[in-house]
CSV table of C-alpha atoms and ligand atoms in Angstrom, one decimal:
chain,number,residue,atom,x,y,z
A,67,MET,CA,-4.8,-1.7,3.9
A,68,ARG,CA,-2.0,-4.4,3.9
A,69,ILE,CA,1.3,-2.8,4.8
A,70,LEU,CA,4.7,-4.3,4.6
A,71,ILE,CA,7.2,-2.6,7.0
A,72,THR,CA,10.9,-3.4,6.8
A,73,GLY,CA,13.1,-2.7,9.8
A,74,GLY,CA,10.2,-2.8,12.2
A,75,ALA,CA,12.3,-4.1,15.0
A,76,GLY,CA,14.5,-1.0,15.0
A,77,PHE,CA,13.9,2.3,16.8
A,78,ILE,CA,11.6,4.2,14.3
A,79,GLY,CA,10.0,1.1,12.7
A,80,SER,CA,8.9,-0.3,16.1
A,81,ASN,CA,7.4,3.1,17.0
A,82,PHE,CA,5.7,3.2,13.6
A,83,ILE,CA,4.1,-0.2,14.3
A,84,ARG,CA,2.9,1.0,17.7
A,85,TYR,CA,1.6,4.2,16.1
A,86,MET,CA,-0.3,2.3,13.4
A,87,ARG,CA,-1.8,-0.1,15.9
A,88,SER,CA,-3.2,2.8,17.9
A,89,SER,CA,-4.3,5.0,14.9
A,90,HIS,CA,-5.3,2.4,12.3
A,91,PRO,CA,-6.1,-0.9,14.0
A,92,GLU,CA,-8.0,-2.0,10.8
A,93,ASP,CA,-4.8,-2.2,8.7
A,94,GLN,CA,-2.8,-5.4,8.5
A,95,ILE,CA,0.9,-5.2,9.2
A,96,VAL,CA,3.7,-7.5,8.3
A,97,ASN,CA,7.1,-6.6,9.7
A,98,ILE,CA,10.2,-8.0,8.1
A,99,ASP,CA,13.6,-7.5,9.8
A,100,ALA,CA,17.0,-9.2,9.7
A,101,LEU,CA,17.5,-8.5,13.4
A,102,THR,CA,21.0,-7.0,13.1
A,103,TYR,CA,22.5,-5.6,16.3
A,104,ALA,CA,20.0,-2.7,16.0
A,105,GLY,CA,16.9,-5.0,15.6
A,106,ASN,CA,15.3,-5.9,18.9
A,107,LEU,CA,11.9,-7.6,19.2
A,108,ASP,CA,11.8,-6.4,22.8
A,109,ASN,CA,11.0,-3.0,21.2
A,110,LEU,CA,7.6,-4.5,20.3
A,111,ARG,CA,7.0,-6.4,23.5
A,112,ASP,CA,4.0,-4.2,24.4
A,113,VAL,CA,2.3,-4.6,21.0
A,114,ASP,CA,0.0,-7.6,20.9
A,115,ALA,CA,1.8,-10.2,18.7
A,116,LYS,CA,-1.6,-11.0,17.2
A,117,GLN,CA,-1.8,-7.5,15.8
A,118,TYR,CA,1.0,-7.9,13.3
A,119,ALA,CA,3.1,-10.6,11.7
A,120,PHE,CA,6.8,-10.8,12.1
A,121,VAL,CA,9.1,-12.5,9.5
A,122,LYS,CA,12.9,-12.6,9.9
A,123,ALA,CA,14.2,-11.7,6.5
A,124,ASP,CA,17.1,-9.7,4.9
A,125,ILE,CA,16.1,-7.1,2.4
A,126,THR,CA,19.2,-7.7,0.4
A,127,ASN,CA,18.2,-11.3,-0.3
A,128,ALA,CA,15.7,-11.4,-3.2
A,129,ASN,CA,15.0,-15.1,-2.5
A,130,GLU,CA,13.6,-14.2,0.9
A,131,ILE,CA,11.9,-11.0,-0.1
A,132,GLU,CA,10.1,-11.9,-3.3
A,133,PRO,CA,7.9,-14.7,-1.8
A,134,LEU,CA,6.9,-12.3,1.0
A,135,VAL,CA,6.0,-9.4,-1.3
A,136,GLU,CA,4.1,-11.9,-3.6
A,137,GLN,CA,1.5,-12.3,-0.8
A,138,GLY,CA,0.1,-8.9,-1.9
A,139,PHE,CA,0.5,-5.5,-0.3
A,140,ASP,CA,-0.9,-2.0,-0.8
A,141,VAL,CA,2.2,-0.3,0.6
A,142,ILE,CA,5.8,-1.0,1.5
A,143,VAL,CA,7.4,1.3,4.0
A,144,ASN,CA,11.2,0.8,4.0
A,145,PHE,CA,12.8,1.6,7.4
A,146,ALA,CA,15.4,-1.2,7.2
A,147,ALA,CA,18.9,0.3,7.1
A,148,GLU,CA,22.3,0.6,8.7
A,149,SER,CA,21.7,3.9,10.5
A,150,HIS,CA,24.7,5.0,12.5
A,151,VAL,CA,27.2,7.5,11.0
A,152,ASP,CA,30.1,6.4,13.2
A,153,ARG,CA,29.7,2.7,12.2
A,154,SER,CA,29.6,3.8,8.6
A,155,ILE,CA,33.0,5.5,9.0
A,156,LEU,CA,34.5,2.3,10.5
A,157,ASP,CA,33.0,0.1,7.7
A,158,PRO,CA,30.9,1.4,4.8
A,159,SER,CA,30.3,-1.9,3.1
A,160,ALA,CA,27.2,-3.0,5.1
A,161,PHE,CA,25.8,0.5,4.4
A,162,VAL,CA,26.1,0.1,0.7
A,163,ARG,CA,24.7,-3.4,0.8
A,164,THR,CA,21.6,-2.8,3.0
A,165,ASN,CA,20.8,0.8,2.2
A,166,VAL,CA,21.4,0.8,-1.5
A,167,MET,CA,21.2,-2.8,-2.7
A,168,GLY,CA,18.5,-3.8,-0.2
A,169,THR,CA,16.3,-0.9,-1.4
A,170,GLN,CA,16.7,-2.0,-5.0
A,171,VAL,CA,15.7,-5.6,-4.1
A,172,LEU,CA,12.5,-4.2,-2.4
A,173,LEU,CA,11.7,-2.0,-5.4
A,174,ASP,CA,12.1,-4.8,-7.8
A,175,ALA,CA,9.8,-7.0,-5.8
A,176,ALA,CA,7.3,-4.1,-5.4
A,177,LYS,CA,7.3,-3.6,-9.2
A,178,LYS,CA,7.0,-7.3,-9.9
A,179,TYR,CA,4.0,-7.9,-7.6
A,180,GLY,CA,2.2,-4.6,-8.2
A,181,VAL,CA,2.6,-3.0,-4.7
A,182,LYS,CA,0.6,0.2,-5.1
A,183,LYS,CA,2.9,2.6,-3.0
A,184,PHE,CA,6.6,2.5,-2.0
A,185,VAL,CA,7.6,4.8,0.8
A,186,GLN,CA,11.4,5.2,1.4
A,187,VAL,CA,12.3,6.5,4.8
A,188,SER,CA,15.3,8.7,4.2
A,189,THR,CA,17.1,11.4,6.1
A,190,ASP,CA,18.0,15.1,6.0
A,191,GLU,CA,21.7,14.0,6.1
A,192,VAL,CA,21.5,13.5,2.3
A,193,TYR,CA,21.5,17.3,1.8
A,194,GLY,CA,25.0,17.6,3.5
A,195,THR,CA,25.8,20.3,5.9
A,196,LEU,CA,24.7,23.9,6.5
A,197,ALA,CA,26.6,27.0,7.6
A,198,PRO,CA,25.1,28.9,10.7
A,199,ASP,CA,23.1,31.4,8.6
A,200,ASP,CA,22.1,29.2,5.7
A,201,ASP,CA,18.4,28.6,5.0
A,202,ALA,CA,17.1,25.2,6.2
A,203,PHE,CA,17.0,22.3,3.7
A,204,THR,CA,14.0,22.2,1.3
A,205,GLU,CA,13.0,19.3,-0.9
A,206,THR,CA,14.9,21.0,-3.8
A,207,THR,CA,18.2,21.5,-1.9
A,208,PRO,CA,20.9,19.7,-3.9
A,209,ILE,CA,22.0,16.3,-2.5
A,210,GLN,CA,25.5,16.5,-1.1
A,211,PRO,CA,26.1,13.7,1.4
A,212,ASN,CA,29.3,13.7,3.4
A,213,SER,CA,29.4,10.4,5.3
A,214,PRO,CA,29.3,6.8,4.0
A,215,TYR,CA,25.9,6.6,5.8
A,216,SER,CA,24.4,9.7,4.2
A,217,ALA,CA,25.9,8.8,0.8
A,218,SER,CA,24.2,5.3,0.9
A,219,LYS,CA,20.9,6.9,1.9
A,220,ALA,CA,21.2,9.5,-1.0
A,221,SER,CA,22.0,6.7,-3.4
A,222,ALA,CA,18.9,4.8,-2.3
A,223,ASP,CA,16.8,7.9,-2.8
A,224,LEU,CA,18.1,8.2,-6.4
A,225,ILE,CA,17.2,4.6,-7.1
A,226,VAL,CA,13.7,5.1,-5.7
A,227,ARG,CA,13.3,8.2,-7.9
A,228,ALA,CA,14.5,6.3,-10.9
A,229,TYR,CA,11.9,3.6,-10.4
A,230,HIS,CA,9.2,6.3,-10.5
A,231,GLU,CA,10.6,8.1,-13.6
A,232,THR,CA,11.4,4.9,-15.5
A,233,TYR,CA,8.7,2.4,-14.5
A,234,GLY,CA,6.0,4.8,-13.3
A,235,MET,CA,6.0,3.4,-9.8
A,236,ASP,CA,4.1,5.4,-7.1
A,237,VAL,CA,6.9,6.2,-4.7
A,238,ASN,CA,7.5,8.8,-2.0
A,239,ILE,CA,10.7,9.7,-0.1
A,240,THR,CA,10.5,11.2,3.4
A,241,ARG,CA,13.6,13.1,4.7
A,242,CYS,CA,13.5,13.6,8.4
A,243,SER,CA,15.7,15.3,10.9
A,244,ASN,CA,17.3,13.6,14.0
A,245,ASN,CA,14.7,11.6,15.9
A,246,TYR,CA,14.6,10.9,19.6
A,247,GLY,CA,12.2,9.0,21.8
A,248,PRO,CA,11.6,5.6,23.4
A,249,TYR,CA,13.5,2.5,22.2
A,250,GLN,CA,16.4,4.4,20.5
A,251,PHE,CA,19.5,2.3,20.5
A,252,PRO,CA,22.0,3.8,23.0
A,253,GLU,CA,24.7,4.4,20.4
A,254,LYS,CA,22.9,7.6,19.4
A,255,LEU,CA,23.4,10.9,21.1
A,256,ILE,CA,20.4,11.3,23.4
A,257,PRO,CA,20.0,7.8,24.8
A,258,LEU,CA,23.8,7.5,25.2
A,259,MET,CA,24.0,10.7,27.2
A,260,ILE,CA,21.0,9.8,29.4
A,261,ILE,CA,22.4,6.4,30.2
A,262,ASN,CA,25.9,7.6,30.9
A,263,ALA,CA,24.6,10.4,33.1
A,264,LEU,CA,22.5,8.0,35.1
A,265,GLU,CA,25.6,5.9,35.8
A,266,ASP,CA,27.8,8.9,36.4
A,267,LYS,CA,30.0,8.0,33.5
A,268,PRO,CA,31.7,10.6,31.2
A,269,LEU,CA,29.6,12.1,28.4
A,270,PRO,CA,31.7,12.1,25.2
A,271,VAL,CA,31.1,15.2,23.2
A,272,TYR,CA,32.7,15.3,19.7
A,273,GLY,CA,34.9,18.3,19.1
A,274,ASP,CA,33.5,21.6,20.4
A,275,GLY,CA,29.9,20.3,20.7
A,276,GLN,CA,28.6,23.3,18.7
A,277,GLN,CA,27.2,21.1,15.9
A,278,VAL,CA,23.5,21.7,15.4
A,279,ARG,CA,20.8,19.1,14.9
A,280,ASP,CA,17.0,19.7,14.4
A,281,TRP,CA,15.3,17.3,16.8
A,282,LEU,CA,12.0,15.6,16.1
A,283,HIS,CA,10.1,13.3,18.4
A,284,VAL,CA,9.7,9.8,16.8
A,285,TRP,CA,6.0,9.8,17.3
A,286,ASP,CA,5.7,13.0,15.2
A,287,HIS,CA,7.9,11.4,12.5
A,288,CYS,CA,5.6,8.4,12.4
A,289,ALA,CA,2.5,10.6,12.0
A,290,GLY,CA,4.3,12.3,9.0
A,291,ILE,CA,5.1,8.9,7.4
A,292,ASP,CA,1.5,7.8,7.9
A,293,LEU,CA,0.2,10.9,6.1
A,294,VAL,CA,2.7,10.5,3.2
A,295,MET,CA,1.8,6.8,2.8
A,296,ARG,CA,-1.9,7.6,2.5
A,297,GLN,CA,-1.9,11.0,0.7
A,298,GLY,CA,1.6,11.6,-0.7
A,299,LYS,CA,1.6,12.6,-4.3
A,300,GLY,CA,3.4,10.0,-6.5
A,301,GLY,CA,7.1,10.8,-7.0
A,302,GLU,CA,7.3,13.5,-4.4
A,303,VAL,CA,9.8,14.1,-1.6
A,304,TYR,CA,8.6,15.3,1.8
A,305,ASN,CA,10.8,16.8,4.5
A,306,ILE,CA,9.8,16.2,8.1
A,307,GLY,CA,11.3,18.3,10.9
A,308,GLY,CA,10.4,19.8,14.2
A,309,ASN,CA,12.0,23.2,14.0
A,310,ASN,CA,14.0,22.4,17.1
A,311,GLU,CA,17.6,23.3,16.3
A,312,ARG,CA,19.9,22.7,19.3
A,313,THR,CA,23.7,22.4,19.6
A,314,ASN,CA,24.9,19.0,20.9
A,315,LEU,CA,26.2,20.8,24.1
A,316,ASP,CA,22.7,22.2,24.7
A,317,ILE,CA,21.3,18.7,24.5
A,318,VAL,CA,23.9,17.3,26.8
A,319,ARG,CA,23.4,20.1,29.4
A,320,THR,CA,19.6,19.6,29.2
A,321,VAL,CA,20.0,15.9,30.0
A,322,LEU,CA,22.4,16.6,32.9
A,323,LYS,CA,20.1,19.3,34.3
A,324,TYR,CA,17.0,17.1,34.2
A,325,LEU,CA,18.8,14.3,36.0
A,326,GLY,CA,20.5,16.6,38.5
A,327,LYS,CA,24.0,15.6,37.4
A,328,PRO,CA,27.1,17.8,37.2
A,329,GLU,CA,28.5,19.3,34.0
A,330,SER,CA,31.9,18.0,35.1
A,331,LEU,CA,30.8,14.7,33.5
A,332,ILE,CA,31.1,16.3,30.0
A,333,ARG,CA,34.3,15.2,28.1
A,334,HIS,CA,35.2,16.8,24.8
A,335,ILE,CA,36.8,14.1,22.7
A,336,ALA,CA,38.3,14.0,19.1
A,337,ASP,CA,35.8,15.1,16.5
A,338,ARG,CA,34.1,12.7,14.1
A,339,PRO,CA,35.8,12.8,10.6
A,340,GLY,CA,33.7,14.7,8.1
A,341,HIS,CA,31.4,15.9,10.8
A,342,ASP,CA,28.4,17.8,9.4
A,343,ARG,CA,28.2,21.1,11.3
A,344,ARG,CA,24.5,21.8,11.0
A,345,TYR,CA,21.2,20.3,9.8
A,346,ALA,CA,17.9,22.1,9.7
A,347,ILE,CA,14.7,21.1,8.0
A,348,ASP,CA,12.1,23.3,6.2
A,349,ALA,CA,8.9,21.2,6.6
A,350,ARG,CA,6.5,23.7,5.1
A,351,LYS,CA,5.6,21.4,2.2
A,352,ILE,CA,4.2,18.5,4.4
A,353,ARG,CA,2.5,21.0,6.6
A,354,ALA,CA,0.8,22.8,3.7
A,355,GLU,CA,0.0,19.8,1.5
A,356,LEU,CA,-0.8,17.1,4.0
A,357,GLY,CA,-1.7,19.0,7.1
A,358,TRP,CA,1.1,17.5,9.2
A,359,LYS,CA,2.1,19.2,12.4
A,360,PRO,CA,4.2,18.0,15.4
A,361,ARG,CA,2.4,17.2,18.6
A,362,TYR,CA,5.6,17.6,20.8
A,363,THR,CA,7.6,20.6,21.7
A,364,PHE,CA,11.3,19.8,22.3
A,365,GLU,CA,10.7,20.4,26.0
A,366,SER,CA,7.8,18.0,26.3
A,367,GLY,CA,9.5,15.4,24.2
A,368,ILE,CA,12.8,15.4,25.9
A,369,SER,CA,11.3,15.2,29.4
A,370,GLU,CA,9.1,12.3,28.4
A,371,THR,CA,12.0,10.6,26.8
A,372,ILE,CA,14.3,10.9,29.8
A,373,GLU,CA,11.5,9.6,32.0
A,374,TRP,CA,11.1,6.6,29.6
A,375,TYR,CA,14.7,5.7,30.0
A,376,LEU,CA,14.4,6.1,33.8
A,377,ASN,CA,11.5,3.8,33.8
A,378,HIS,CA,12.8,1.2,31.4
A,379,ARG,CA,16.2,0.4,32.9
A,380,GLU,CA,15.8,-3.3,32.1
A,381,TRP,CA,15.4,-2.5,28.4
A,382,TRP,CA,18.6,-0.6,28.1
A,383,VAL,CA,20.6,-2.9,30.4
A,384,ALA,CA,19.7,-5.9,28.2
A,385,VAL,CA,20.6,-3.9,25.0
A,386,ARG,CA,23.9,-2.9,26.5
A,387,ASP,CA,24.9,-6.3,27.7
A,388,GLY,CA,23.6,-8.0,24.5
A,389,THR,CA,21.1,-10.3,26.2
A,390,TYR,CA,18.3,-8.8,24.1
A,391,ARG,CA,19.6,-10.9,21.3
A,392,ASN,CA,18.4,-14.0,23.1
A,393,TYR,CA,14.9,-12.8,23.0
A,394,TYR,CA,14.3,-13.8,19.4
A,395,GLU,CA,15.4,-17.4,20.1
A,396,LYS,CA,13.2,-17.5,23.2
A,397,MET,CA,10.2,-16.0,21.6
A,398,TYR,CA,10.5,-17.5,18.1
A,399,GLY,CA,13.0,-20.3,18.2
A,400,ALA,CA,10.4,-23.1,17.9
A,401,ARG,CA,8.3,-21.2,15.4
A,402,LEU,CA,11.1,-20.1,13.0
A,403,GLY,CA,10.0,-19.8,9.5
A,404,GLU,CA,6.3,-19.6,10.4
A,405,SER,CA,4.4,-16.6,9.2
A,406,ARG,CA,0.9,-15.6,9.9
A,407,PHE,CA,-0.5,-13.7,6.9
B,123,NAD,P1,17.7,1.4,13.5
B,123,NAD,O1,19.2,1.2,13.3
B,123,NAD,O2,17.2,1.6,15.0
B,123,NAD,O3,16.9,0.2,12.9
B,123,NAD,C1,17.1,-0.4,11.7
B,123,NAD,C2,16.4,-1.7,11.6
B,123,NAD,O4,16.7,-2.3,10.3
B,123,NAD,C3,16.9,-2.7,12.6
B,123,NAD,O5,15.7,-3.4,13.2
B,123,NAD,C4,17.7,-3.7,11.8
B,123,NAD,O6,17.6,-5.1,12.3
B,123,NAD,C5,17.0,-3.6,10.4
B,123,NAD,N1,17.9,-4.0,9.3
B,123,NAD,C6,19.1,-3.7,9.1
B,123,NAD,N2,19.6,-4.3,8.0
B,123,NAD,C7,18.6,-5.0,7.5
B,123,NAD,C8,18.5,-5.9,6.4
B,123,NAD,N3,19.5,-6.1,5.5
B,123,NAD,N4,17.3,-6.5,6.2
B,123,NAD,C9,16.2,-6.3,7.0
B,123,NAD,N5,16.3,-5.6,8.1
B,123,NAD,C10,17.5,-4.9,8.3
B,123,NAD,O7,17.4,2.7,12.7
B,123,NAD,P2,16.2,3.8,12.9
B,123,NAD,O8,16.9,4.9,13.7
B,123,NAD,O9,15.0,3.2,13.4
B,123,NAD,O10,16.1,4.3,11.4
B,123,NAD,C11,15.1,3.8,10.6
B,123,NAD,C12,15.2,4.5,9.2
B,123,NAD,O11,15.0,5.9,9.4
B,123,NAD,C13,16.5,4.3,8.5
B,123,NAD,O12,16.3,4.1,7.2
B,123,NAD,C14,17.2,5.6,8.8
B,123,NAD,O13,18.1,5.9,7.7
B,123,NAD,C15,16.1,6.6,8.8
B,123,NAD,N6,16.2,7.8,9.6
B,123,NAD,C16,16.6,7.7,10.9
B,123,NAD,C17,16.7,8.9,11.7
B,123,NAD,C18,17.1,8.9,13.1
B,123,NAD,O14,17.3,9.9,13.7
B,123,NAD,N7,17.2,7.7,13.8
B,123,NAD,C19,16.5,10.2,11.1
B,123,NAD,C20,16.1,10.2,9.8
B,123,NAD,C21,15.9,9.0,9.0
B,124,TYD,P1,24.0,10.9,16.3
B,124,TYD,O1,23.0,10.6,17.3
B,124,TYD,O2,25.0,9.8,16.0
B,124,TYD,O3,23.2,11.3,15.0
B,124,TYD,P2,23.7,11.9,13.5
B,124,TYD,O4,25.2,11.8,13.5
B,124,TYD,O5,23.0,11.0,12.6
B,124,TYD,O6,23.3,13.3,13.5
B,124,TYD,O7,24.8,12.2,16.6
B,124,TYD,C1,24.1,13.4,16.8
B,124,TYD,C2,25.2,14.5,17.1
B,124,TYD,O8,25.8,14.2,18.3
B,124,TYD,C3,26.2,14.5,16.0
B,124,TYD,O9,26.6,15.8,15.8
B,124,TYD,C4,27.4,13.7,16.6
B,124,TYD,C5,27.2,14.0,18.1
B,124,TYD,N1,27.7,13.0,19.1
B,124,TYD,C6,28.6,13.3,20.1
B,124,TYD,O10,29.0,14.5,20.2
B,124,TYD,N2,28.9,12.3,21.0
B,124,TYD,C7,28.5,11.0,20.8
B,124,TYD,O11,28.9,10.2,21.6
B,124,TYD,C8,27.5,10.7,19.8
B,124,TYD,C9,27.0,9.3,19.6
B,124,TYD,C10,27.1,11.7,18.9
């Protein structure tokens, strides 16, 4: 199979490439990424560069995307996005541009050049927020996004759906709960808390810290996307979630306990505007129809993740001080524009 992955230099996309290389080495992979602040080719340093092709391209630019898609692909998996809620509150415009318009550019190219399957990697945040005793989100829960980020992802989902209904394209949408694992950018809760705790810095908890997220290890997310890509029924949405609801304070305390650091590092700070109180995913559909099941418990996944950050200090120091951005120049400077597929 020839697979075009967008956003493969980010957290989940890079893990997906690693997952694919170990589970389906026969597939050909092309990774396109604009290398925004969140794109880091260091995330793929341990993947043999001969095993996939990288092209720096922006999904909002049809002039860059069409000639690539024209090369012929069986599948496009769209990970490329602006992904951080707090950044979307500061400036929604990049979110609308990349998440909505970029998705439409990709869909048009896929339609034009006969890509057989389009998988849109979406989020449970499109469903909005839950009260403590509400049932978990199913695939038929109404879309009610609350942040500019989730609104842009919901909009993209609707465009993807429309290309199925209108043009008969074979599409799937996956909606996943909060991911954690190696190579997550330290603006997100778990890596930020690990790194701050390691350096004895304050751990900023928004509001009362009683917000609930349903945590899934990124490797289990990748396994779910892989199944949907191969066996998903055209036009269907699949929720992916680990059944691991935890309050933010639980997460922070777990990290502190593992690292032997004091709870006095916790600082409650002003809440995020429009902060969703609870997310929870009902993943029975993907379990029943595609046979997906998570390999990690939260306990095994969080220990492994904390150990990863302990053992990869050079990765997060480079991310934090910005030197990871030099890597692309060092690695690709002389070969810019070259592609190997
Ligand atoms: P990330 O921010 O780590 O990575 C995003 C990647 O997309 C980066 O490599 C970035 O350079 C690239 N990108 C951004 N704009 C681009 C553009 N215009 N053209 C090409 N590339 C561009 O995000 P992530 O956490 O890996 O999330 C990947 C996808 O999964 C996103 O679509 C996100 O909405 C979704 N998702 C994430 C989570 C989570 O917990 N992280 C949960 C559910 C769904
Ligand atoms: P985040 O990792 O940004 O994911 P999302 O907002 O997409 O769920 O945040 C997870 C939860 O942690 C969310 O309820 C906000 C909270 N949070 C904090 O309390 N402090 C922080 O510094 C961050 C980054 C998040």
